Coordinates of C-alpha atoms and ligand atoms in Angstrom, one line a residue:
X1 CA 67.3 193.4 -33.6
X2 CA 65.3 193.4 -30.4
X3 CA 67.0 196.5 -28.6
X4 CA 66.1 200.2 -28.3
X5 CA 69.2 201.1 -29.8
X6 CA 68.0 199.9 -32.9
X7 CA 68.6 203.9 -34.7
X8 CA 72.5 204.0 -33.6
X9 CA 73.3 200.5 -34.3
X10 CA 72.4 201.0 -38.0
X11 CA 75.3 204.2 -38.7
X12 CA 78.7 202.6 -38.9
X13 CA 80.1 205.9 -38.7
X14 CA 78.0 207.3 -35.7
X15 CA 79.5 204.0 -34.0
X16 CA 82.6 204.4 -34.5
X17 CA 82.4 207.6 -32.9
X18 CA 80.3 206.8 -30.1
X19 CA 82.9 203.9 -29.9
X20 CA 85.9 206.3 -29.4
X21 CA 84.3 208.1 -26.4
X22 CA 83.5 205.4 -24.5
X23 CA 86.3 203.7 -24.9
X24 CA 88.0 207.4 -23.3
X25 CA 85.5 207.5 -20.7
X26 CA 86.3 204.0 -19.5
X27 CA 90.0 204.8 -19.4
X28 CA 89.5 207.4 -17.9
X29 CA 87.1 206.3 -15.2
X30 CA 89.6 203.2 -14.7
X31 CA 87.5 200.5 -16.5
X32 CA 91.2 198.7 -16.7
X33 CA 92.6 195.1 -16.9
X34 CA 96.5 194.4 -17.6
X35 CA 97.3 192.7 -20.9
X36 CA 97.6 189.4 -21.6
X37 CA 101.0 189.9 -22.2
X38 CA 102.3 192.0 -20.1
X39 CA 100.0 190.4 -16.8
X40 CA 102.8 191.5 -13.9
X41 CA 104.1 194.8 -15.6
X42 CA 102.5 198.2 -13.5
X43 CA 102.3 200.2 -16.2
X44 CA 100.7 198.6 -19.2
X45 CA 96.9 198.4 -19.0
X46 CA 94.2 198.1 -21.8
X47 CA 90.3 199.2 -20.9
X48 CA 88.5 196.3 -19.8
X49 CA 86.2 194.9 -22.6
X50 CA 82.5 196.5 -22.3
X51 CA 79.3 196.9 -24.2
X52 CA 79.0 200.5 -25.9
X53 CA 75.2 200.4 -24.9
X54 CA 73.6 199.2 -21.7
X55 CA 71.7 195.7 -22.9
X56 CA 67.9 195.8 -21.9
X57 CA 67.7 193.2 -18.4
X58 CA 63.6 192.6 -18.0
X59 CA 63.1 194.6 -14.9
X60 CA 60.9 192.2 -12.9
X61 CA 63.4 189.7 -13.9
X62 CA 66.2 191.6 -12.3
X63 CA 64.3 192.5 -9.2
X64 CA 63.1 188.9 -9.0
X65 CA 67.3 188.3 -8.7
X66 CA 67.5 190.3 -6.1
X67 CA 64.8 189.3 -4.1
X68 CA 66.0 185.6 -3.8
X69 CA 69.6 186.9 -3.2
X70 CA 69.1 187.0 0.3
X71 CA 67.9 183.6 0.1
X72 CA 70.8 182.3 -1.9
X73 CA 72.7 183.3 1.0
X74 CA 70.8 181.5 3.5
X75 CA 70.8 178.3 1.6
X76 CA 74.5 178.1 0.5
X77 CA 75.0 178.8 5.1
X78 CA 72.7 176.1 5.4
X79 CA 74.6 173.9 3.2
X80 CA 78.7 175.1 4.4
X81 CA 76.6 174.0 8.2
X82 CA 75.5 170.8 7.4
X83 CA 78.6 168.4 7.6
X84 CA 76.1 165.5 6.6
X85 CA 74.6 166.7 3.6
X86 CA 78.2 168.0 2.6
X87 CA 80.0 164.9 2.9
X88 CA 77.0 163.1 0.9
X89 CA 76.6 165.0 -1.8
X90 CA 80.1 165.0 -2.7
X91 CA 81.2 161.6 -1.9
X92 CA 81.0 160.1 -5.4
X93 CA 82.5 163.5 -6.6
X94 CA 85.8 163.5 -4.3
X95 CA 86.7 159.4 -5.1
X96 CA 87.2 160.9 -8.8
X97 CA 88.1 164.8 -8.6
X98 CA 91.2 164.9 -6.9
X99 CA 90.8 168.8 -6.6
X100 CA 87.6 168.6 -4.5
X101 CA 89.1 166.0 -2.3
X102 CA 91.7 167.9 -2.0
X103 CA 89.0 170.5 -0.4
X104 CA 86.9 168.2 1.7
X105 CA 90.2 166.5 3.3
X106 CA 91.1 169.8 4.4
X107 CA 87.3 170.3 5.2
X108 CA 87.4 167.0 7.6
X109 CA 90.7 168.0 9.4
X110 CA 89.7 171.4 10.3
X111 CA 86.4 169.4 11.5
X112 CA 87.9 167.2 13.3
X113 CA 90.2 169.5 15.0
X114 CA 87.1 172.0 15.8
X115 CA 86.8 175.3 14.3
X116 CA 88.9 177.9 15.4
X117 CA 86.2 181.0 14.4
X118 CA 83.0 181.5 15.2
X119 CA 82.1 184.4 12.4
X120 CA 81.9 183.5 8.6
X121 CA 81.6 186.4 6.0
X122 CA 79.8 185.1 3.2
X123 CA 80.5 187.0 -0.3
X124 CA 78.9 185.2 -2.8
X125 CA 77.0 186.4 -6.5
X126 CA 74.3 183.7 -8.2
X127 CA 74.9 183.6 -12.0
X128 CA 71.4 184.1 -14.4
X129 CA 70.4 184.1 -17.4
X130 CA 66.8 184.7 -19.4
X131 CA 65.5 181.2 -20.7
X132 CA 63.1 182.4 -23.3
X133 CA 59.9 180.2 -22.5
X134 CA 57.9 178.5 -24.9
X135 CA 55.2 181.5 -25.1
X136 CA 58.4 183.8 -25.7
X137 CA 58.4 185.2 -22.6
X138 CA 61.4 185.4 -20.8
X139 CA 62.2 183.0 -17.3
X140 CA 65.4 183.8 -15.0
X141 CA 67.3 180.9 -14.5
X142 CA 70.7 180.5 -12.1
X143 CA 73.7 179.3 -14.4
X144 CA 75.4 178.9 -11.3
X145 CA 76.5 180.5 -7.3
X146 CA 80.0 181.5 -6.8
X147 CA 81.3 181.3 -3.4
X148 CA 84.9 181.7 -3.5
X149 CA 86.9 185.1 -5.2
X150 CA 83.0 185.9 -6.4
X151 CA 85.1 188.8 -8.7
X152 CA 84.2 192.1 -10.6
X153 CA 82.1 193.5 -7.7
X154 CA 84.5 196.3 -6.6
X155 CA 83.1 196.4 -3.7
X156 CA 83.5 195.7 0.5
X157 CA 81.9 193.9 2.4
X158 CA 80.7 196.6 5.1
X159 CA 80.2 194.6 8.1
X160 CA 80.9 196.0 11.4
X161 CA 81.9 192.5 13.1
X162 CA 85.6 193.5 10.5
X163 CA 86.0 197.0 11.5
X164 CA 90.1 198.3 12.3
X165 CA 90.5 194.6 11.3
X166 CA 93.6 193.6 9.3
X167 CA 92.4 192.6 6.1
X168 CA 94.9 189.7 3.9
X169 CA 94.2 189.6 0.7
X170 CA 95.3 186.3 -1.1
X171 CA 96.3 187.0 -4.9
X172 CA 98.3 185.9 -7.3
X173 CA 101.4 187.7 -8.1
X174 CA 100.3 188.1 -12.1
X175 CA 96.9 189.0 -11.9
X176 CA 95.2 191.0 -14.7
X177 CA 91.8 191.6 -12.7
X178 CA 93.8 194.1 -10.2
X179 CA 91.9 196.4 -10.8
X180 CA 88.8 194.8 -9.7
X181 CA 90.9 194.1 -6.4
X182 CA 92.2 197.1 -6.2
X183 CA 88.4 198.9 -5.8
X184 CA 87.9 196.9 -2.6
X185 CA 91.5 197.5 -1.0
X186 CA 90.5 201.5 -1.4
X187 CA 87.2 201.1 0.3
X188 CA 88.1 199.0 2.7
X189 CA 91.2 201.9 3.3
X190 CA 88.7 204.8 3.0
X191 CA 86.8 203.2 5.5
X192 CA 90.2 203.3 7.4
X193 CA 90.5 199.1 7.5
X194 CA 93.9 198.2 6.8
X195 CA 94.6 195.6 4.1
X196 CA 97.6 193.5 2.8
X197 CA 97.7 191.8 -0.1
X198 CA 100.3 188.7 0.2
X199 CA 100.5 185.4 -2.3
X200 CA 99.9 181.8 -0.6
X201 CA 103.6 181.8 -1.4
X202 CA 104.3 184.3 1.3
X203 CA 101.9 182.9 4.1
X204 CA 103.7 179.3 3.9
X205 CA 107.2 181.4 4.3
X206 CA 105.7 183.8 7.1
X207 CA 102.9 182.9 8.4
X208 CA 102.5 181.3 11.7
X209 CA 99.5 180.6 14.0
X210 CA 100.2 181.0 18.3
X211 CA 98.8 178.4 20.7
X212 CA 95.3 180.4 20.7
X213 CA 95.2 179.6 16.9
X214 CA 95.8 183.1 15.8
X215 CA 97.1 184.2 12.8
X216 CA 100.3 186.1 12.2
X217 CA 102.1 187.4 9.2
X218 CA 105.1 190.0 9.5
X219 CA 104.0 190.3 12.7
X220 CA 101.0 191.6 12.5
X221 CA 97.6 189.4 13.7
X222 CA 94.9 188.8 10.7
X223 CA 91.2 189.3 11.1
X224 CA 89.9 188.3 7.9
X225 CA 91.4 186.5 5.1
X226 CA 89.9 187.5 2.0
X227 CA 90.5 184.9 -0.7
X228 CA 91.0 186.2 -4.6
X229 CA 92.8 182.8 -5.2
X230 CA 92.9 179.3 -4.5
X231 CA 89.8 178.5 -6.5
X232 CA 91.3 176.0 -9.7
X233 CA 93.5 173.3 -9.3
X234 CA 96.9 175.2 -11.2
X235 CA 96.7 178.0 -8.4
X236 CA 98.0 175.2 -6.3
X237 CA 101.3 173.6 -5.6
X238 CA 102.1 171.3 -2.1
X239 CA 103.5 174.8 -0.5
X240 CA 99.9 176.6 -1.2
X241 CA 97.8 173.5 -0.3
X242 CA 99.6 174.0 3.5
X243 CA 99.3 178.0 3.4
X244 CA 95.1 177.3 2.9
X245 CA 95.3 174.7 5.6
X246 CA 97.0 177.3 7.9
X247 CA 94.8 179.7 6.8
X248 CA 91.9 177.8 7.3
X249 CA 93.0 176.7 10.8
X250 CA 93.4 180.1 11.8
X251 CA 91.0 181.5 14.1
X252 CA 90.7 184.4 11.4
X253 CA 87.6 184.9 9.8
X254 CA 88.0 183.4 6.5
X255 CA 85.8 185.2 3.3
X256 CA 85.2 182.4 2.5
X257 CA 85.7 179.2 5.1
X258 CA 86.2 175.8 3.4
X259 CA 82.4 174.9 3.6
X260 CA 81.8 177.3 2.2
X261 CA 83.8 177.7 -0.8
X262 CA 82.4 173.6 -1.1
X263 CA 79.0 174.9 -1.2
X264 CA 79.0 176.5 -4.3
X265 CA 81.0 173.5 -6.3
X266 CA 78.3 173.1 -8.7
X267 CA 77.8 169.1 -7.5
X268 CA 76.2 170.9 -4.5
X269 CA 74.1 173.3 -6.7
X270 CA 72.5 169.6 -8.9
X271 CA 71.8 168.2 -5.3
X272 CA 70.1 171.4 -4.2
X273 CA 67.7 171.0 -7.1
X274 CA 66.4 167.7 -6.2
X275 CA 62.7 167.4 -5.1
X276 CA 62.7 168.0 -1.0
X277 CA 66.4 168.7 -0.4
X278 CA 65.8 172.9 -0.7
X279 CA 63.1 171.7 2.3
X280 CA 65.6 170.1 4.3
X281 CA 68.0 173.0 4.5
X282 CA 66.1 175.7 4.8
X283 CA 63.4 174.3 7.4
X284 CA 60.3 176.3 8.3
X285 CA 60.5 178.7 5.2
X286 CA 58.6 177.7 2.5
X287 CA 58.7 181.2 0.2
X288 CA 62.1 181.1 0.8
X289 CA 62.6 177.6 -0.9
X290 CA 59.9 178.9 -3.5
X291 CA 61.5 181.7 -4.7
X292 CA 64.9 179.7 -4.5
X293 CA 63.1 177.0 -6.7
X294 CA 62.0 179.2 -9.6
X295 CA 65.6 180.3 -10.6
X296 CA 67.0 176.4 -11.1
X297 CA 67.1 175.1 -14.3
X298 CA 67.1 171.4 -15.1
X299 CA 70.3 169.9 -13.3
X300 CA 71.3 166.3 -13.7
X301 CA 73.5 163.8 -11.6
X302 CA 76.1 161.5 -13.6
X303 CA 76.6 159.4 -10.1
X304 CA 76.9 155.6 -11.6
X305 CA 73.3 153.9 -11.1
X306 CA 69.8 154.6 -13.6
X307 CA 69.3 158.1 -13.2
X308 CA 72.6 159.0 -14.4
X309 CA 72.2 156.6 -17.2
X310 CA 68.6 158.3 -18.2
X311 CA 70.2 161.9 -18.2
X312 CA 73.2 160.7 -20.2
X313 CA 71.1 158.8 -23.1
X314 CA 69.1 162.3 -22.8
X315 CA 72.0 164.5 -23.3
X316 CA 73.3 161.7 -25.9
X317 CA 69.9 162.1 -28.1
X318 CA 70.2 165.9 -28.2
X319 CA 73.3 167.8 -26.8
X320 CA 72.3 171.1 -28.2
X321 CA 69.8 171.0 -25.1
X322 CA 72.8 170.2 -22.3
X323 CA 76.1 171.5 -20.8
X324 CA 78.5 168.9 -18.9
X325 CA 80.3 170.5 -16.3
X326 CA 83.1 169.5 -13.9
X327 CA 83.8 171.1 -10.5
X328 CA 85.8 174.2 -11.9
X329 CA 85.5 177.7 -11.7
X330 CA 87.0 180.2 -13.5
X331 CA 85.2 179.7 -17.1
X332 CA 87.1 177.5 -20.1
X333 CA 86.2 174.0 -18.1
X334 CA 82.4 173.5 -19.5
X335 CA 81.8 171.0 -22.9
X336 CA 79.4 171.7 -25.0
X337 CA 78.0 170.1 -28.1
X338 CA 80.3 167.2 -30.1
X339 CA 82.8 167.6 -27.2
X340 CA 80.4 166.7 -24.5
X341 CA 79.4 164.1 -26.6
X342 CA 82.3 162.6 -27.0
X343 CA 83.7 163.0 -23.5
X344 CA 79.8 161.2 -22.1
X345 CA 80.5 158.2 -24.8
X346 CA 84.4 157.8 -22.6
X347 CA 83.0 158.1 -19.5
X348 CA 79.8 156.8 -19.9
X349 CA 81.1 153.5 -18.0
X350 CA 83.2 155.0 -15.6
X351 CA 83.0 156.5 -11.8
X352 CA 85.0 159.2 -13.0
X353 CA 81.5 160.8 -14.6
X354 CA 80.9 161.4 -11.1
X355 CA 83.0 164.1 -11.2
X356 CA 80.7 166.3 -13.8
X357 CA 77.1 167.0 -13.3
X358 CA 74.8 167.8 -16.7
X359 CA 72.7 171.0 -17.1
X360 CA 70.1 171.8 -19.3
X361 CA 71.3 174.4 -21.5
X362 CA 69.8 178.0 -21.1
X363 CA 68.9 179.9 -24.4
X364 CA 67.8 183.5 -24.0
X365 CA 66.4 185.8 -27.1
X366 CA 69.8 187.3 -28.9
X367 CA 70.0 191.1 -29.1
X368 CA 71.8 193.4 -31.2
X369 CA 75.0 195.5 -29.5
X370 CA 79.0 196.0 -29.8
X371 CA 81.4 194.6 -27.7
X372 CA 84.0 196.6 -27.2
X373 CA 87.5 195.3 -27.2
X374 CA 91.4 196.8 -27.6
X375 CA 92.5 196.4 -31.1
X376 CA 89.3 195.0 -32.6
X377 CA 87.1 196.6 -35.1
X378 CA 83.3 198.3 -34.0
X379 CA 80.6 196.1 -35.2
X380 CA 77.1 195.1 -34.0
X381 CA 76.8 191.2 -33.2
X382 CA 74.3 189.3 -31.8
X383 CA 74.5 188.9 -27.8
X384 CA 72.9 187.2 -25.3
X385 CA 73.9 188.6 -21.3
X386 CA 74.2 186.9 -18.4
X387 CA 73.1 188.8 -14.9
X388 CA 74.8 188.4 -11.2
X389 CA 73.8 189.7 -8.1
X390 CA 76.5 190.0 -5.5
X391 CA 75.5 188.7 -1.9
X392 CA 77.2 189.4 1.2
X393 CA 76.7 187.9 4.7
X394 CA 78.1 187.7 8.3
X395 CA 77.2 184.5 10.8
X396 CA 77.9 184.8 14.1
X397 CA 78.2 181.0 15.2
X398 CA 74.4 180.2 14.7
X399 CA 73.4 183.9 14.6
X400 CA 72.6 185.4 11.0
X401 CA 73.8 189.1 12.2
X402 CA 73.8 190.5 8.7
X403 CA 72.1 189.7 5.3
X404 CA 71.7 192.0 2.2
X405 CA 72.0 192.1 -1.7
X406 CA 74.9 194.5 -2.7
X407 CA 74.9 195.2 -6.2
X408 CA 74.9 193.5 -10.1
X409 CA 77.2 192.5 -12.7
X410 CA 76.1 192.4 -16.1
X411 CA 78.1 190.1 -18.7
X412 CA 77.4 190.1 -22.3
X413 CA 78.9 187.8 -25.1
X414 CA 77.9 187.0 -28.9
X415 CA 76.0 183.8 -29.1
X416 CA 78.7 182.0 -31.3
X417 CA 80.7 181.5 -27.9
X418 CA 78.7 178.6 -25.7
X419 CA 81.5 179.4 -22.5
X420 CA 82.2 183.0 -20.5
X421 CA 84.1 185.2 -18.8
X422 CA 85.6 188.2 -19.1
X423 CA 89.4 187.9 -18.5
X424 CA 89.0 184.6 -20.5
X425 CA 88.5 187.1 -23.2
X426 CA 84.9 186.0 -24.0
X427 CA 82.1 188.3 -22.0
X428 CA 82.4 192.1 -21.6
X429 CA 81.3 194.0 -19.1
X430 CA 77.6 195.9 -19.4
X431 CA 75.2 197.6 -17.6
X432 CA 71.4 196.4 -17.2
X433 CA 68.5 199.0 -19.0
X434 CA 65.7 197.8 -17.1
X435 CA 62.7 197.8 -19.3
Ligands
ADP1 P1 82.4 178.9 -14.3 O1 82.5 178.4 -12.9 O2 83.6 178.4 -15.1 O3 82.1 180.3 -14.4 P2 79.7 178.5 -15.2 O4 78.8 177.4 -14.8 O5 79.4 179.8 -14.8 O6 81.2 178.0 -14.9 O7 79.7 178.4 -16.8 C1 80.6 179.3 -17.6 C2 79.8 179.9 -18.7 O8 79.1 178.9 -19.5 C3 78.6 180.8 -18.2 O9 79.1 182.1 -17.9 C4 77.7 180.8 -19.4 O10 78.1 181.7 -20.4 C5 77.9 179.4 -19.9 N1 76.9 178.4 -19.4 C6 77.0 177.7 -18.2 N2 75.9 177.0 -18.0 C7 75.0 177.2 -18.9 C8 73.7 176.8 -19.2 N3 73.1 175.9 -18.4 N4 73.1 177.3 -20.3 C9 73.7 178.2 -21.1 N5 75.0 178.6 -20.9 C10 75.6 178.2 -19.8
MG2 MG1 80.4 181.3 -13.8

């Protein structure tokens, strides 16, 4: 068991009771999440799931992840900027994926009707994991950049451009990661920044934009619209596909805009990794696109035409080595294995597999540890974690005013599971133990 808790994970008993105090502790420090079934109810909650012991995170692997942070953040500006390389890259995806047309449409009206805000607040956090290399040594690779609802961070964006703003927070009524959003209305309070937190529901009953294009609900003008929603198809219905398109029309400043949240679909994130495209973007700053470079893993276009044909005979002759994804977040919506399989044989001769892109799979070295979990017994499995690194920024029209890393999210899951996430009731949460 590679892990310097090797003595501890051994003694059943000693786990058990290590087990029962940090399971207190996290109560007791608000670790929370509501239960599956009781999502809307205030006052049932269960401890969030969590490692007992911190996993060991390759130090120069972790710093490497938030050196190119900053970089991340520059390239997914660069892309939400460029209308061209925007409406390219996604123009197979959006004949077939009705949710990400759905997107762009909304994208080209706001466009075409000229954008109301000249200040967009980035809040993003690139997805690794530790591809163990041939010689055993281990590589970072990006699983993925979430730009929209980027969640677990608990924290605010600090940005003076938002101070004595009105903060709205878009959430669902039923949400179990409250918590999380509750840690960033209380900063943003104790830093005396008023927040609301109001369903898309509520913004197509009340909300309401005056002839300067600002935004209004109960009365009160928004500053920034903070989305924790709107990110999967079933969190929208014809009333909430308007409230976004009022929202985005607004001249508040939206965390994040439309291009943005389009920027981190991952048919974006394949097109980034293609040989000069990283160049393109980010002109006139080569390290930049070096260190950006280093974190991709293999990442594979299923447009119709040879290359997609190549990648799917590839992933065909052995799908241990791939992933096919769609353009979802939230976690559940990857295939893996005789699924993917089976679901490349159907498409194989349709547009419609321009709606996935196909990634090599990552396979870090398992460790030993226990995941933590209500109701479910203490024993050591084998894990493999994956590492985030929250990234915030603030453009004023061209100007880059702010740019910074702002913190890390460890995940850990046992290896039998190919998918995440935490709420989906696969990862925990963990800390890293830099070695
Ligand atoms: P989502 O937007 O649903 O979070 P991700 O691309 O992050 O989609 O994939 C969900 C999970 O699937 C990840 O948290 C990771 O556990 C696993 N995964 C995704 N891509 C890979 C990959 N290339 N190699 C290994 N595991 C992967
Ligand atoms: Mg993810």
């Amino acid at each position: 068991m590679a892990s310097s808790w090797g003595s501890f994970l051994q003694d059943e008993q000693q786990l058990e009771e290590l087990a029962r105090q940090a399971v207190d502790r996290a109560l007791a420090e608000g670790v929370l999440l509501r239960t599956t079934q009781e999502p809307s109810s205030s006052d049932v909650v269960s401890y969030a799931p969590f490692t007992l012991f911190p996993s060991l995170v390759p130090s120069a692997l972790l710093e490497q992840a938030y050196a190119v942070q900053m970089d991340f953040n520059l390239l997914v500006d660069a892309v939400s900027q460029n209308a061209a390389f925007l409406e390219q890259t996604l123009s197979s995806t959006i004949k077939r994926d009705t949710f990400t047309a759905r997107l762009f449409d909304i994208y080209k009206q706001v466009l075409k009707e000229g954008i109301a805000q000249t200040v967009f607040l980035g809040l993003n956090r690139s997805d690794y994991m530790f591809q163990r290399n041939a010689d055993g040594s281990p590589a970072l690779k990006q699983i993925e950049i979430n730009t929209v609802s980027a969640s677990f961070g608990g924290l605010a964006s600090r940005t003076p451009a938002v101070h004595r703003a009105l903060v709205l927070l878009i959430a669902q009524e039923k949400e179990r990661n409250v918590f999380d959003q509750r840690a960033i209305e209380n900063e943003l309070l104790a830093r005396n920044i008023r927040v609301i937190r109001r369903r898309f529901e509520d913004v197509s009953e009340k909300g309401s934009l005056d002839q300067d294009r600002k935004l209004f609900l109960d009365g009160q003008e928004i500053a920034v619209v903070y989305f924790r929603d709107g990110y999967m198809p079933s969190q929208y219905n014809q009333q909430n596909w308007e409230a976004r398109l009022l929202l985005e029309r607004s001249c508040s400043v939206k965390c994040p805009d439309i291009a943005t949240q389009l920027a981190g679909t991952k048919k974006v994130q394949q097109e980034l990794s293609r040989v000069g495209v990283l160049e393109v973007l980010l002109p006139d700053q080569p390290e930049a696109v070096a260190r950006l470079r280093a974190t991709f893993a293999g990442l594979y276009s299923l447009d119709l035409g040879e290359e997609g044909d190549q990648a799917i005979a590839e992933a065909l002759a052995a799908p241990n080595r791939f992933v096919l994804k769609p353009q979802r977040e939230g976690g559940g919506n990857n295939l893996y294995g005789e699924e993917m399989v089976q679901t490349l044989e159907r498409l194989k001769d349709s547009e419609e597999r321009a709606s996935y892109i196909l990634m090599e799979k990552i396979e870090p070295e398992p460790f030993g540890n226990c995941l933590l979990r209500p109701g479910c017994p203490v024993r050591v499995v084998q894990c493999i974690s994956e590492l985030g690194i929250f990234g915030v920024y603030v453009r004023q029209g061209k100007t880059l005013v702010m740019n910074k890393h702002v913190g890390h999210l460890l995940r850990t899951k046992a290896t039998e599971h190919a998918d995440g996430g935490v709420v989906a009731g696969v990862a925990v949460l963990d800390n890293p133990y830099p070695v």
